[in-house]
Amino acid sequence: MTASIIIRGGREKPILNQHPWVFSGAIESVKGSPQPGEIVTVLARDGKFLGRGYWNPKSQIQVRLLTWRDEDINDDWWRARITQAVTSRELYRLDHRAYRLINAENDFLPGLVVDRYEDAESGETWLSLQALTLGIDQRKAELAQMLAEMDMTVTGVYERSDVDVRKLEGLQPTKGALIGIEPPKRITIAESGIRLQVDVRAGHKTGFYLDQAPNRILAGKLASRGPDSIKRVLNLFSYTGGFSLHTLANGADLTVNVDSSREALEMAEENTAINGYAPERAEFIQANVFELLRDFASEGQQFDLVVLDPPKFAQTAQQVERAARGYKELNLKAFQIVRPGGCLMTFSCSGAITADLFQKIVFGALADSGRQAQILRHLGPGEDHPIALTFPEGAYLKGLLLRVF
């Protein structure tokens, strides 16, 4: 028999609506003595079954719900849920060799992120796994084994749980091989004909920003629209140059990559070289983006396409106001250097910033800039990053493609 978590009266609605998080403030009492990470049953005050999930009293989110059915959470359950996520990517896999395999709460597996990287040169494949919560951390070895058994082409499963969010669960960052051998320092993935080097062991996130794949491809399409289209590209927070590479492949004359990390820019330069682009078509600037944008605006520089993809500014709801100021300043300066008729691709990956709020922030920046703009497209991640309809927090990446006049 599992221990039980009793929900306060009037706090059942989110659970009934299948939201996967139960916060400490919604809990009235705990029956039994569940150990951290243990599976618990969630009940209404009158004893009605509400769901089942894993428990962590150290976290503000004390229960992560796995099911809203009265069913056992055993190895067969985990294997079936993983199979569901993997199978749902089969069509996506036909056209992509690097993609998200499991998207945590959005695949109804809270706390578990798995990305798949296939080396375009060797054909070897690694899974990069993040255990973001205590419940997943305690089960990661078994889950990695299940994943490897489902894809016999996997060379290894490598853990990248070196993320700050684990501290909220009482966990320390960790990484290393779970199954098989470690990936090499660099693997080369293919994305719509572009070759990209990825550092699975130490790169950002699980090695690369796979969620931006459709937007990088879109940037390339923008650059291919005739002789008077996208020729000068400014890629801000460029990391290893993915957006720039797609525009170079489709006719851009010059790309300027800006990042604070020298190591990321060196890899961007390597990526430019392995794709065969002439060195004079790409510049690499290590700088603070806020300061560089002010300099470019004062110099009167203009670009046909500006890509603005900053890191997460708001980790929590308490940081939203400060983050909003940062996003507004960046977008204001970006509007000032887009040539009339050019485009701005602007993003936020802060889950605490909603799409509606982000659009209002960008509108405020536009108003202050004195420019005009049209929304050509609302942007988000690819199909490998589904969003559970009951979990709006999963829509962390949002963006706008704007034409600026």
GROMACS .gro file of C-alpha atoms in nm:
model
  405
    1MET     CA    1   0.000   0.000   0.000
    2THR     CA    2   0.134   0.343  -0.091
    3ALA     CA    3   0.128   0.636   0.146
    4SER     CA    4  -0.141   0.897   0.085
    5ILE     CA    5  -0.133   1.271   0.031
    6ILE     CA    6  -0.456   1.446   0.132
    7ILE     CA    7  -0.545   1.760  -0.063
    8ARG     CA    8  -0.702   2.061   0.106
    9GLY     CA    9  -1.068   2.128   0.034
   10GLY     CA   10  -1.111   2.348  -0.272
   11ARG     CA   11  -0.760   2.273  -0.404
   12GLU     CA   12  -0.847   1.968  -0.613
   13LYS     CA   13  -0.932   2.143  -0.940
   14PRO     CA   14  -0.583   2.155  -1.097
   15ILE     CA   15  -0.540   1.785  -1.024
   16LEU     CA   16  -0.881   1.701  -1.169
   17ASN     CA   17  -0.774   1.898  -1.477
   18GLN     CA   18  -0.464   1.675  -1.496
   19HIS     CA   19  -0.203   1.934  -1.412
   20PRO     CA   20   0.103   1.732  -1.303
   21TRP     CA   21   0.222   1.947  -1.012
   22VAL     CA   22   0.098   1.940  -0.652
   23PHE     CA   23   0.242   2.230  -0.452
   24SER     CA   24   0.304   2.216  -0.078
   25GLY     CA   25   0.029   2.471  -0.009
   26ALA     CA   26  -0.235   2.237  -0.157
   27ILE     CA   27  -0.151   1.953   0.083
   28GLU     CA   28  -0.354   1.914   0.401
   29SER     CA   29  -0.184   1.607   0.546
   30VAL     CA   30   0.030   1.303   0.475
   31LYS     CA   31  -0.081   0.954   0.578
   32GLY     CA   32   0.189   0.695   0.620
   33SER     CA   33   0.560   0.772   0.614
   34PRO     CA   34   0.663   0.804   0.249
   35GLN     CA   35   1.033   0.822   0.176
   36PRO     CA   36   1.154   1.099  -0.058
   37GLY     CA   37   1.109   0.980  -0.415
   38GLU     CA   38   0.851   0.716  -0.321
   39ILE     CA   39   0.527   0.670  -0.513
   40VAL     CA   40   0.229   0.815  -0.324
   41THR     CA   41  -0.147   0.819  -0.380
   42VAL     CA   42  -0.316   1.159  -0.390
   43LEU     CA   43  -0.664   1.175  -0.235
   44ALA     CA   44  -0.932   1.438  -0.186
   45ARG     CA   45  -1.036   1.515   0.172
   46ASP     CA   46  -1.334   1.278   0.132
   47GLY     CA   47  -1.105   0.993   0.026
   48LYS     CA   48  -1.173   1.019  -0.349
   49PHE     CA   49  -0.881   0.902  -0.563
   50LEU     CA   50  -0.719   1.188  -0.756
   51GLY     CA   51  -0.390   1.056  -0.884
   52ARG     CA   52  -0.057   0.891  -0.816
   53GLY     CA   53   0.295   1.028  -0.841
   54TYR     CA   54   0.629   1.057  -0.668
   55TRP     CA   55   0.693   1.251  -0.348
   56ASN     CA   56   0.961   1.500  -0.246
   57PRO     CA   57   0.900   1.694   0.077
   58LYS     CA   58   1.208   1.912   0.011
   59SER     CA   59   1.061   2.060  -0.304
   60GLN     CA   60   0.796   2.330  -0.335
   61ILE     CA   61   0.634   2.094  -0.586
   62GLN     CA   62   0.591   1.806  -0.345
   63VAL     CA   63   0.416   1.559  -0.575
   64ARG     CA   64   0.478   1.512  -0.948
   65LEU     CA   65   0.175   1.328  -1.079
   66LEU     CA   66   0.234   1.036  -1.314
   67THR     CA   67  -0.122   0.912  -1.356
   68TRP     CA   68  -0.478   1.013  -1.279
   69ARG     CA   69  -0.592   0.649  -1.294
   70ASP     CA   70  -0.589   0.404  -1.008
   71GLU     CA   71  -0.307   0.193  -1.151
   72ASP     CA   72   0.025   0.059  -1.026
   73ILE     CA   73   0.341   0.252  -1.109
   74ASN     CA   74   0.582  -0.035  -1.179
   75ASP     CA   75   0.840  -0.126  -1.442
   76ASP     CA   76   0.569  -0.213  -1.693
   77TRP     CA   77   0.412   0.130  -1.641
   78TRP     CA   78   0.743   0.314  -1.695
   79ARG     CA   79   0.823   0.104  -2.002
   80ALA     CA   80   0.480   0.171  -2.156
   81ARG     CA   81   0.502   0.545  -2.097
   82ILE     CA   82   0.854   0.564  -2.244
   83THR     CA   83   0.742   0.357  -2.542
   84GLN     CA   84   0.457   0.598  -2.604
   85ALA     CA   85   0.697   0.894  -2.616
   86VAL     CA   86   0.949   0.718  -2.839
   87THR     CA   87   0.686   0.585  -3.080
   88SER     CA   88   0.529   0.929  -3.120
   89ARG     CA   89   0.859   1.053  -3.271
   90GLU     CA   90   0.885   0.786  -3.540
   91LEU     CA   91   0.768   1.010  -3.826
   92TYR     CA   92   0.984   1.299  -3.702
   93ARG     CA   93   1.283   1.066  -3.692
   94LEU     CA   94   1.262   1.005  -4.067
   95ASP     CA   95   1.380   1.362  -4.135
   96HIS     CA   96   1.589   1.434  -3.825
   97ARG     CA   97   1.887   1.265  -3.668
   98ALA     CA   98   1.898   1.486  -3.359
   99TYR     CA   99   1.579   1.550  -3.168
  100ARG     CA  100   1.404   1.539  -2.830
  101LEU     CA  101   1.291   1.191  -2.742
  102ILE     CA  102   1.120   1.260  -2.407
  103ASN     CA  103   0.995   1.605  -2.307
  104ALA     CA  104   0.934   1.566  -1.934
  105GLU     CA  105   0.584   1.671  -1.817
  106ASN     CA  106   0.478   1.721  -2.178
  107ASP     CA  107   0.528   1.350  -2.241
  108PHE     CA  108   0.366   1.269  -1.905
  109LEU     CA  109   0.705   1.179  -1.754
  110PRO     CA  110   0.773   1.466  -1.513
  111GLY     CA  111   1.138   1.543  -1.455
  112LEU     CA  112   1.275   1.328  -1.740
  113VAL     CA  113   1.433   1.486  -2.047
  114VAL     CA  114   1.603   1.274  -2.314
  115ASP     CA  115   1.759   1.398  -2.639
  116ARG     CA  116   1.886   1.174  -2.918
  117TYR     CA  117   2.202   1.263  -3.112
  118GLU     CA  118   2.312   1.060  -3.414
  119ASP     CA  119   2.661   1.131  -3.548
  120ALA     CA  120   2.626   1.204  -3.921
  121GLU     CA  121   2.974   1.070  -3.989
  122SER     CA  122   3.002   0.755  -3.778
  123GLY     CA  123   2.633   0.671  -3.746
  124GLU     CA  124   2.681   0.618  -3.372
  125THR     CA  125   2.399   0.741  -3.149
  126TRP     CA  126   2.394   0.877  -2.797
  127LEU     CA  127   2.103   0.957  -2.573
  128SER     CA  128   2.156   1.257  -2.346
  129LEU     CA  129   1.944   1.222  -2.031
  130GLN     CA  130   1.853   1.481  -1.770
  131ALA     CA  131   1.707   1.371  -1.435
  132LEU     CA  132   1.558   1.697  -1.309
  133THR     CA  133   1.375   1.566  -1.003
  134LEU     CA  134   1.441   1.333  -0.713
  135GLY     CA  135   1.189   1.076  -0.831
  136ILE     CA  136   1.358   1.045  -1.169
  137ASP     CA  137   1.708   1.061  -1.021
  138GLN     CA  138   1.636   0.754  -0.811
  139ARG     CA  139   1.516   0.562  -1.118
  140LYS     CA  140   1.752   0.695  -1.386
  141ALA     CA  141   1.961   0.377  -1.420
  142GLU     CA  142   1.653   0.162  -1.485
  143LEU     CA  143   1.503   0.421  -1.721
  144ALA     CA  144   1.829   0.445  -1.916
  145GLN     CA  145   1.832   0.068  -1.954
  146MET     CA  146   1.474   0.070  -2.084
  147LEU     CA  147   1.565   0.338  -2.337
  148ALA     CA  148   1.868   0.147  -2.459
  149GLU     CA  149   1.663  -0.170  -2.500
  150MET     CA  150   1.412   0.016  -2.719
  151ASP     CA  151   1.681   0.151  -2.954
  152MET     CA  152   1.951  -0.110  -3.013
  153THR     CA  153   2.150   0.137  -3.223
  154VAL     CA  154   2.232   0.345  -2.913
  155THR     CA  155   2.605   0.352  -2.837
  156GLY     CA  156   2.553   0.501  -2.495
  157VAL     CA  157   2.325   0.691  -2.260
  158TYR     CA  158   2.501   0.992  -2.111
  159GLU     CA  159   2.364   1.185  -1.813
  160ARG     CA  160   2.357   1.566  -1.829
  161SER     CA  161   2.192   1.642  -1.496
  162ASP     CA  162   2.426   1.936  -1.438
  163VAL     CA  163   2.146   2.191  -1.412
  164ASP     CA  164   2.058   2.440  -1.137
  165VAL     CA  165   1.692   2.332  -1.116
  166ARG     CA  166   1.803   2.015  -0.936
  167LYS     CA  167   1.895   2.227  -0.635
  168LEU     CA  168   1.523   2.294  -0.581
  169GLU     CA  169   1.486   1.918  -0.538
  170GLY     CA  170   1.772   1.891  -0.289
  171LEU     CA  171   2.000   1.741  -0.557
  172GLN     CA  172   2.350   1.827  -0.671
  173PRO     CA  173   2.447   1.857  -1.040
  174THR     CA  174   2.591   1.538  -1.189
  175LYS     CA  175   2.690   1.397  -1.526
  176GLY     CA  176   2.856   1.090  -1.675
  177ALA     CA  177   2.788   0.769  -1.866
  178LEU     CA  178   2.486   0.570  -1.749
  179ILE     CA  179   2.513   0.301  -2.018
  180GLY     CA  180   2.786   0.229  -2.271
  181ILE     CA  181   3.075   0.463  -2.342
  182GLU     CA  182   3.098   0.840  -2.317
  183PRO     CA  183   3.042   1.033  -2.639
  184PRO     CA  184   3.353   1.191  -2.794
  185LYS     CA  185   3.433   1.557  -2.733
  186ARG     CA  186   3.255   1.644  -3.057
  187ILE     CA  187   2.990   1.468  -3.258
  188THR     CA  188   2.859   1.605  -3.587
  189ILE     CA  189   2.485   1.615  -3.643
  190ALA     CA  190   2.302   1.699  -3.964
  191GLU     CA  191   2.018   1.952  -3.971
  192SER     CA  192   1.850   2.011  -4.305
  193GLY     CA  193   2.181   1.965  -4.487
  194ILE     CA  194   2.384   2.171  -4.238
  195ARG     CA  195   2.659   1.999  -4.038
  196LEU     CA  196   2.680   2.107  -3.675
  197GLN     CA  197   2.932   2.000  -3.414
  198VAL     CA  198   2.781   1.926  -3.074
  199ASP     CA  199   2.947   1.878  -2.737
  200VAL     CA  200   2.712   1.634  -2.566
  201ARG     CA  201   2.932   1.612  -2.257
  202ALA     CA  202   2.961   1.984  -2.179
  203GLY     CA  203   2.753   2.190  -2.424
  204HIS     CA  204   2.449   2.396  -2.328
  205LYS     CA  205   2.137   2.205  -2.223
  206THR     CA  206   2.193   1.844  -2.336
  207GLY     CA  207   2.454   1.957  -2.588
  208PHE     CA  208   2.256   2.173  -2.830
  209TYR     CA  209   1.939   2.381  -2.865
  210LEU     CA  210   1.732   2.121  -3.048
  211ASP     CA  211   1.412   2.315  -2.979
  212GLN     CA  212   1.520   2.589  -3.222
  213ALA     CA  213   1.561   2.357  -3.523
  214PRO     CA  214   1.248   2.473  -3.714
  215ASN     CA  215   1.336   2.837  -3.653
  216ARG     CA  216   1.691   2.793  -3.779
  217ILE     CA  217   1.551   2.633  -4.092
  218LEU     CA  218   1.303   2.920  -4.128
  219ALA     CA  219   1.588   3.172  -4.107
  220GLY     CA  220   1.748   2.991  -4.398
  221LYS     CA  221   1.428   3.013  -4.600
  222LEU     CA  222   1.413   3.387  -4.537
  223ALA     CA  223   1.764   3.423  -4.678
  224SER     CA  224   1.669   3.236  -4.996
  225ARG     CA  225   1.396   3.471  -5.114
  226GLY     CA  226   1.565   3.647  -5.405
  227PRO     CA  227   1.855   3.888  -5.456
  228ASP     CA  228   1.713   4.169  -5.240
  229SER     CA  229   1.637   3.965  -4.931
  230ILE     CA  230   1.858   3.865  -4.640
  231LYS     CA  231   2.224   3.952  -4.704
  232ARG     CA  232   2.351   4.084  -4.369
  233VAL     CA  233   2.261   3.876  -4.064
  234LEU     CA  234   2.324   3.956  -3.698
  235ASN     CA  235   2.301   3.648  -3.477
  236LEU     CA  236   2.286   3.755  -3.110
  237PHE     CA  237   2.354   3.503  -2.832
  238SER     CA  238   2.470   3.294  -3.126
  239TYR     CA  239   2.611   2.996  -2.933
  240THR     CA  240   2.765   2.771  -3.204
  241GLY     CA  241   2.619   2.963  -3.497
  242GLY     CA  242   2.321   2.752  -3.601
  243PHE     CA  243   2.102   3.038  -3.729
  244SER     CA  244   2.394   3.187  -3.920
  245LEU     CA  245   2.483   2.860  -4.090
  246HIS     CA  246   2.133   2.819  -4.231
  247THR     CA  247   2.134   3.173  -4.372
  248LEU     CA  248   2.481   3.125  -4.523
  249ALA     CA  249   2.356   2.807  -4.692
  250ASN     CA  250   2.078   3.007  -4.855
  251GLY     CA  251   2.266   3.308  -4.986
  252ALA     CA  252   2.349   3.547  -4.702
  253ASP     CA  253   2.665   3.745  -4.776
  254LEU     CA  254   2.769   3.813  -4.418
  255THR     CA  255   2.678   3.677  -4.077
  256VAL     CA  256   2.790   3.836  -3.752
  257ASN     CA  257   2.786   3.598  -3.454
  258VAL     CA  258   2.787   3.753  -3.108
  259ASP     CA  259   2.822   3.561  -2.782
  260SER     CA  260   2.987   3.607  -2.443
  261SER     CA  261   3.149   3.263  -2.464
  262ARG     CA  262   3.480   3.235  -2.650
  263GLU     CA  263   3.446   2.855  -2.656
  264ALA     CA  264   3.102   2.875  -2.822
  265LEU     CA  265   3.233   3.118  -3.084
  266GLU     CA  266   3.530   2.893  -3.159
  267MET     CA  267   3.289   2.608  -3.226
  268ALA     CA  268   3.078   2.840  -3.441
  269GLU     CA  269   3.388   2.919  -3.644
  270GLU     CA  270   3.463   2.548  -3.679
  271ASN     CA  271   3.103   2.486  -3.791
  272THR     CA  272   3.139   2.755  -4.057
  273ALA     CA  273   3.457   2.592  -4.184
  274ILE     CA  274   3.327   2.232  -4.196
  275ASN     CA  275   3.031   2.349  -4.404
  276GLY     CA  276   3.270   2.503  -4.656
  277TYR     CA  277   3.180   2.871  -4.617
  278ALA     CA  278   3.447   3.129  -4.688
  279PRO     CA  279   3.591   3.292  -4.373
  280GLU     CA  280   3.507   3.643  -4.495
  281ARG     CA  281   3.135   3.557  -4.488
  282ALA     CA  282   3.130   3.517  -4.108
  283GLU     CA  283   3.243   3.732  -3.818
  284PHE     CA  284   3.268   3.621  -3.455
  285ILE     CA  285   3.251   3.877  -3.175
  286GLN     CA  286   3.290   3.800  -2.806
  287ALA     CA  287   3.093   4.073  -2.632
  288ASN     CA  288   2.813   4.171  -2.399
  289VAL     CA  289   2.512   4.184  -2.631
  290PHE     CA  290   2.348   4.477  -2.449
  291GLU     CA  291   2.662   4.689  -2.486
  292LEU     CA  292   2.730   4.585  -2.846
  293LEU     CA  293   2.376   4.668  -2.954
  294ARG     CA  294   2.413   5.018  -2.813
  295ASP     CA  295   2.738   5.056  -3.009
  296PHE     CA  296   2.585   4.929  -3.333
  297ALA     CA  297   2.286   5.163  -3.294
  298SER     CA  298   2.511   5.466  -3.233
  299GLU     CA  299   2.721   5.372  -3.537
  300GLY     CA  300   2.411   5.347  -3.759
  301GLN     CA  301   2.474   4.984  -3.851
  302GLN     CA  302   2.184   4.798  -4.013
  303PHE     CA  303   2.111   4.433  -4.081
  304ASP     CA  304   1.858   4.256  -4.301
  305LEU     CA  305   1.789   3.994  -4.032
  306VAL     CA  306   1.852   4.017  -3.660
  307VAL     CA  307   1.814   3.697  -3.453
  308LEU     CA  308   1.767   3.765  -3.083
  309ASP     CA  309   1.774   3.442  -2.881
  310PRO     CA  310   1.884   3.527  -2.526
  311PRO     CA  311   1.920   3.282  -2.237
  312LYS     CA  312   1.649   3.239  -1.977
  313PHE     CA  313   1.604   3.569  -1.791
  314ALA     CA  314   1.331   3.456  -1.550
  315GLN     CA  315   1.377   3.133  -1.355
  316THR     CA  316   1.074   3.202  -1.132
  317ALA     CA  317   0.763   3.419  -1.123
  318GLN     CA  318   0.943   3.654  -0.883
  319GLN     CA  319   1.197   3.738  -1.154
  320VAL     CA  320   0.947   3.828  -1.427
  321GLU     CA  321   0.956   4.206  -1.377
  322ARG     CA  322   1.334   4.224  -1.400
  323ALA     CA  323   1.334   3.987  -1.697
  324ALA     CA  324   1.075   4.199  -1.876
  325ARG     CA  325   1.304   4.502  -1.849
  326GLY     CA  326   1.590   4.305  -2.000
  327TYR     CA  327   1.381   4.175  -2.289
  328LYS     CA  328   1.247   4.523  -2.360
  329GLU     CA  329   1.593   4.680  -2.371
  330LEU     CA  330   1.725   4.411  -2.605
  331ASN     CA  331   1.432   4.439  -2.844
  332LEU     CA  332   1.442   4.819  -2.841
  333LYS     CA  333   1.805   4.818  -2.952
  334ALA     CA  334   1.738   4.542  -3.205
  335PHE     CA  335   1.457   4.744  -3.367
  336GLN     CA  336   1.701   5.030  -3.415
  337ILE     CA  337   1.941   4.829  -3.631
  338VAL     CA  338   1.700   4.637  -3.858
  339ARG     CA  339   1.696   4.794  -4.204
  340PRO     CA  340   1.354   4.912  -4.327
  341GLY     CA  341   1.180   4.605  -4.467
  342GLY     CA  342   1.413   4.371  -4.280
  343CYS     CA  343   1.322   4.108  -4.023
  344LEU     CA  344   1.364   4.048  -3.651
  345MET     CA  345   1.337   3.698  -3.505
  346THR     CA  346   1.302   3.749  -3.131
  347PHE     CA  347   1.263   3.483  -2.862
  348SER     CA  348   1.213   3.418  -2.494
  349CYS     CA  349   1.284   3.079  -2.337
  350SER     CA  350   1.167   3.186  -1.990
  351GLY     CA  351   0.876   2.966  -1.887
  352ALA     CA  352   0.757   3.236  -1.645
  353ILE     CA  353   0.714   3.478  -1.938
  354THR     CA  354   0.393   3.388  -2.122
  355ALA     CA  355   0.355   3.433  -2.496
  356ASP     CA  356   0.104   3.712  -2.437
  357LEU     CA  357   0.335   3.896  -2.199
  358PHE     CA  358   0.631   3.853  -2.434
  359GLN     CA  359   0.435   4.005  -2.722
  360LYS     CA  360   0.339   4.300  -2.499
  361ILE     CA  361   0.705   4.350  -2.404
  362VAL     CA  362   0.811   4.352  -2.769
  363PHE     CA  363   0.525   4.592  -2.848
  364GLY     CA  364   0.652   4.827  -2.576
  365ALA     CA  365   1.001   4.816  -2.726
  366LEU     CA  366   0.860   4.890  -3.071
  367ALA     CA  367   0.663   5.187  -2.942
  368ASP     CA  368   0.977   5.334  -2.785
  369SER     CA  369   1.181   5.274  -3.099
  370GLY     CA  370   0.954   5.482  -3.324
  371ARG     CA  371   0.948   5.201  -3.584
  372GLN     CA  372   0.658   5.000  -3.727
  373ALA     CA  373   0.640   4.623  -3.746
  374GLN     CA  374   0.420   4.336  -3.856
  375ILE     CA  375   0.397   3.989  -3.704
  376LEU     CA  376   0.469   3.742  -3.984
  377ARG     CA  377   0.465   3.434  -3.765
  378HIS     CA  378   0.446   3.320  -3.405
  379LEU     CA  379   0.739   3.090  -3.334
  380GLY     CA  380   0.795   2.794  -3.108
  381PRO     CA  381   0.973   2.458  -3.091
  382GLY     CA  382   0.939   2.167  -3.331
  383GLU     CA  383   0.712   1.865  -3.317
  384ASP     CA  384   0.966   1.678  -3.108
  385HIS     CA  385   0.890   1.924  -2.826
  386PRO     CA  386   0.514   1.869  -2.779
  387ILE     CA  387   0.329   2.063  -2.512
  388ALA     CA  388   0.074   1.885  -2.293
  389LEU     CA  389  -0.256   2.070  -2.321
  390THR     CA  390  -0.298   2.047  -1.943
  391PHE     CA  391   0.049   2.189  -1.876
  392PRO     CA  392   0.078   2.544  -2.017
  393GLU     CA  393   0.410   2.589  -1.836
  394GLY     CA  394   0.554   2.355  -2.098
  395ALA     CA  395   0.533   2.630  -2.359
  396TYR     CA  396   0.863   2.783  -2.245
  397LEU     CA  397   0.997   2.876  -2.591
  398LYS     CA  398   0.806   3.148  -2.769
  399GLY     CA  399   0.907   3.386  -3.042
  400LEU     CA  400   0.797   3.633  -3.306
  401LEU     CA  401   0.907   3.678  -3.665
  402LEU     CA  402   0.861   4.048  -3.741
  403ARG     CA  403   0.899   4.261  -4.051
  404VAL     CA  404   1.023   4.604  -3.945
  405PHE     CA  405   0.967   4.935  -4.127
   0.00000   0.00000   0.00000
